[in-house]
Amino acid sequence: MERALASVDRGLDPERVEELYLATLGFSGWQLGNSSAIAVEELGRPGLPSVRVENACASGGYALRMAVDAVASGRRDLVLVVGVEKMTDVSNARRRYWLGVSGDTEWERLAGLTFAGVYGLMAARYAAEYGPVREALSEVAVKNHANGALNPNAHFQKGVSREQATNAPTVAAPLGLYDCCPVSDGAAALLVAAPSVAHEYTDSPVYVVGSGAGSDALAIQARASMTRIDASRRAADEAFRRAPFDRKQVQLLEVHDCFTIAELLALEDLGMTPRGTAGRLTLSGATRIGGRLPVNPDGGLKAKGHPIGATGVSQAYEVFLQLRGQAGARQVGGAERALTHNVGGSGASAAVHLFSVSAT
Amino acid sequence: MSRSILAASRVHPIWQAGPIRVESPDEDAFTLSVGALSLLAPQFRPAGARRLHRLHLVGAYAAESDWAFSEALGIPHLEVRHHPLTSQGLWGALAAAAHDDAPAGREAVVTAEVAAAGREGRPERQAGAAGFLLGPEAGLAVLRHGYRGTTPGRGPSMKGAVLEWLEAVGVSAPGAGLEVVFGTDELAGRWQSVWEEVAPVAAVTSPWYAAEPATEASMLRAASGLWELARRLRTSQSGLIAEVHAGRIGYAGFRLDGPVRWRGQWGPLPPGEVLPTSTSSERKADLGALSQGAYVPHPRYLENLPSRWRLEAERCGHCDTLTFPIAGRCSVCGRSDGLRREPLARDGLEVQAVTTIASGAQPTEFDPVVAAAGSYDVLIAGLGASVRGTFQVTDAAPGQVRIGDRVRLALRRLYPMEGEWRYGLKAVPDRNPPAPSSTTRRRRPSEAPRGRRASLRGRGAATARRRPAAR
Ligand SMILES: [Zn+2]
């Protein structure tokens, strides 16, 4: 929060913030209830209206959506969105317990599944329907690790080879170690301002020009398909409905690659490529920085890390940097229109936002 | 009224992975018994003339068994009676089921043993269950049974004992038509000659039966003896089982009046190397640790049992949609009236997706499963045309199941929660173990020990110490 407030181009008096949305799962159970009170205390504004937003791994995307709604409705001019998760300072057993709490308890968890297992099932089914997918999964890991190496805030700062990714130990077949995001600590913060006041703080704001959300059954056994995340499709449809640009005009994506298969599914669910072709698209190099459609230039959840509540907020932060030309070594040249895609769990919820350097 | 044994079943909690036999770590007396009863299920019904109205449990079953069997079998108001876990408990339960004054219908006797975890030098394989279904039709009639302790140098002579047994079961003139299955681990040769002197009949010390190690579950010995007797009774009418075992003698008489169906594995286990695992016998230790994972409140667990244990779905009377698991409303039209319960098929299910959860990637509550048997598979299977279910795979090596394979579902332990075991259906590959056959013919008992000894020879010192066939 402090760094976000201090980074404002023309400075910002913390007293101007009118409301705070805190995205966090509450991993490990430390201060599970009422945790937003801690955030406003830290901010030095104990009287500030605040709420914790929880939609599993999509908490950040939903907190942004609520902030955008608060501003768009005219109720607020300046809202702080904070996403945070502290995941590494708990015992191994407790971490393994908490890593699955957002999945379906009654059937998936009782069958011995964690999220790696659920995405492993989706990957296995995807391969059965569309053909071998191992090389494409490894390429997602290779690309995102390469991007992460360019991001000083990334958890992993090192590239991996296709061979390393392919031959890594199994976690949940067919997914291996390099197909899974790490367990990370992290936080991200955004200031969401009404266009009428934004220019008091900066000459180059990034506009949120679309917001969509969607849900689906918690357990994948109850969904229409195991190789789609319909919540993502629904969220994207809503986001694009009133947006000033369409899918073909998106120049940069931050997608929810909690597992490598999830990045492939996202590209298809968001309508960026036809069903069954995301692997081919990835292997063509199109999704690298400098490619036709750069995906996860910050390293994605895979390399940057996936501190649950922070993830959706940090995706918007990356887009903010990219659209302002401040992304340094990982800058996507000429990016003016971007999309963020944040998924809760294995796809029970999803939030999609569209960003542009211009308001229309 | 009088009932006869119409069908019997037996299961062992052991599966085969290549040359390795592994004991299922997720079985206990309850799941084994449900397994044995499920093999008999085609011959009883929840209602009507073939309804099962009473279940006799022989052994140490948890207090919740009374309602749990009723729930697992889908038979409301199933009356449950308990009998001690001994051969005599089994004979007594069979006699009670055969001769009690209950109304017409079927009764079942089931017994299971989960012996203590293997001690030094003994692999853990002393677990199993046997089930018997009794009804008014002609089958294997249960005559009389008896039991007494023996004190060396006192009581009847060996000859006197044999005469006593013959009289007690109502066979006063031994001769043609009497079959005897005689199991002992004491003075086998002398008992054999006494039999030959007193009753010049087909008195047999069944090599296979007696070759079971002395610590083999006594109930399973008894049940196996009954199978052996019934097999022999095909050429004569009445027979007797006698046991002299660890200072106790017991006997029971039977008469074959009609066909009996035998299901499951009755002969000795196929040869293979036993891979010792921690077993269900660790019940108390496991329960002591309170699981923090996957909390499902007890009432919620009970509410879901029709789907979780019996694979029941709901068919909508308005739009014909099948909803699984049951939710009290249609998953398509949302109506809660006109729903009909419909049990889904539990075998021949097609695997639509499968993953292998590596050791260490499991949720904490599955740590005991991984500790016992390593990593495991989880799959999604089609349940009929329109719905799916997610199931852990059991009785199979990790990575064994492929998309497109067929599996069946079996009730197993999931994990402990708040002091009790939680149970649910797991997937078992259809081809392993082989589908139970309904015929009596297995291998001849005289053939069995040879295979057994041959299989023992290749094993380590631990198992080779096992006693040879008592002859
Ligand atoms: Zn309906």
GROMACS .gro file of N, CA and C and ligand atoms in nm, chain B residues 316 318-321 330 332-334, ligand 1:
model
   28
  676CYS      N    1  -3.582  -3.626  -1.268
  676CYS     CA    2  -3.686  -3.524  -1.264
  676CYS      C    3  -3.810  -3.573  -1.337
  678HIS      N    4  -4.041  -3.389  -1.442
  678HIS     CA    5  -4.089  -3.287  -1.536
  678HIS      C    6  -4.005  -3.283  -1.663
  679CYS      N    7  -3.872  -3.284  -1.646
  679CYS     CA    8  -3.788  -3.272  -1.766
  679CYS      C    9  -3.699  -3.393  -1.787
  680ASP      N   10  -3.714  -3.496  -1.701
  680ASP     CA   11  -3.642  -3.623  -1.715
  680ASP      C   12  -3.492  -3.612  -1.691
  681THR      N   13  -3.445  -3.497  -1.642
  681THR     CA   14  -3.301  -3.481  -1.616
  681THR      C   15  -3.258  -3.566  -1.497
  690CYS      N   16  -3.404  -3.045  -0.928
  690CYS     CA   17  -3.354  -3.081  -1.061
  690CYS      C   18  -3.245  -2.982  -1.102
  692VAL      N   19  -3.154  -2.896  -1.387
  692VAL     CA   20  -3.185  -2.820  -1.509
  692VAL      C   21  -3.306  -2.730  -1.489
  693CYS      N   22  -3.419  -2.788  -1.448
  693CYS     CA   23  -3.539  -2.704  -1.437
  693CYS      C   24  -3.559  -2.651  -1.296
  694GLY      N   25  -3.483  -2.702  -1.200
  694GLY     CA   26  -3.487  -2.645  -1.066
  694GLY      C   27  -3.605  -2.688  -0.981
  832ZN      ZN   28  -3.622  -3.094  -1.431
   0.00000   0.00000   0.00000
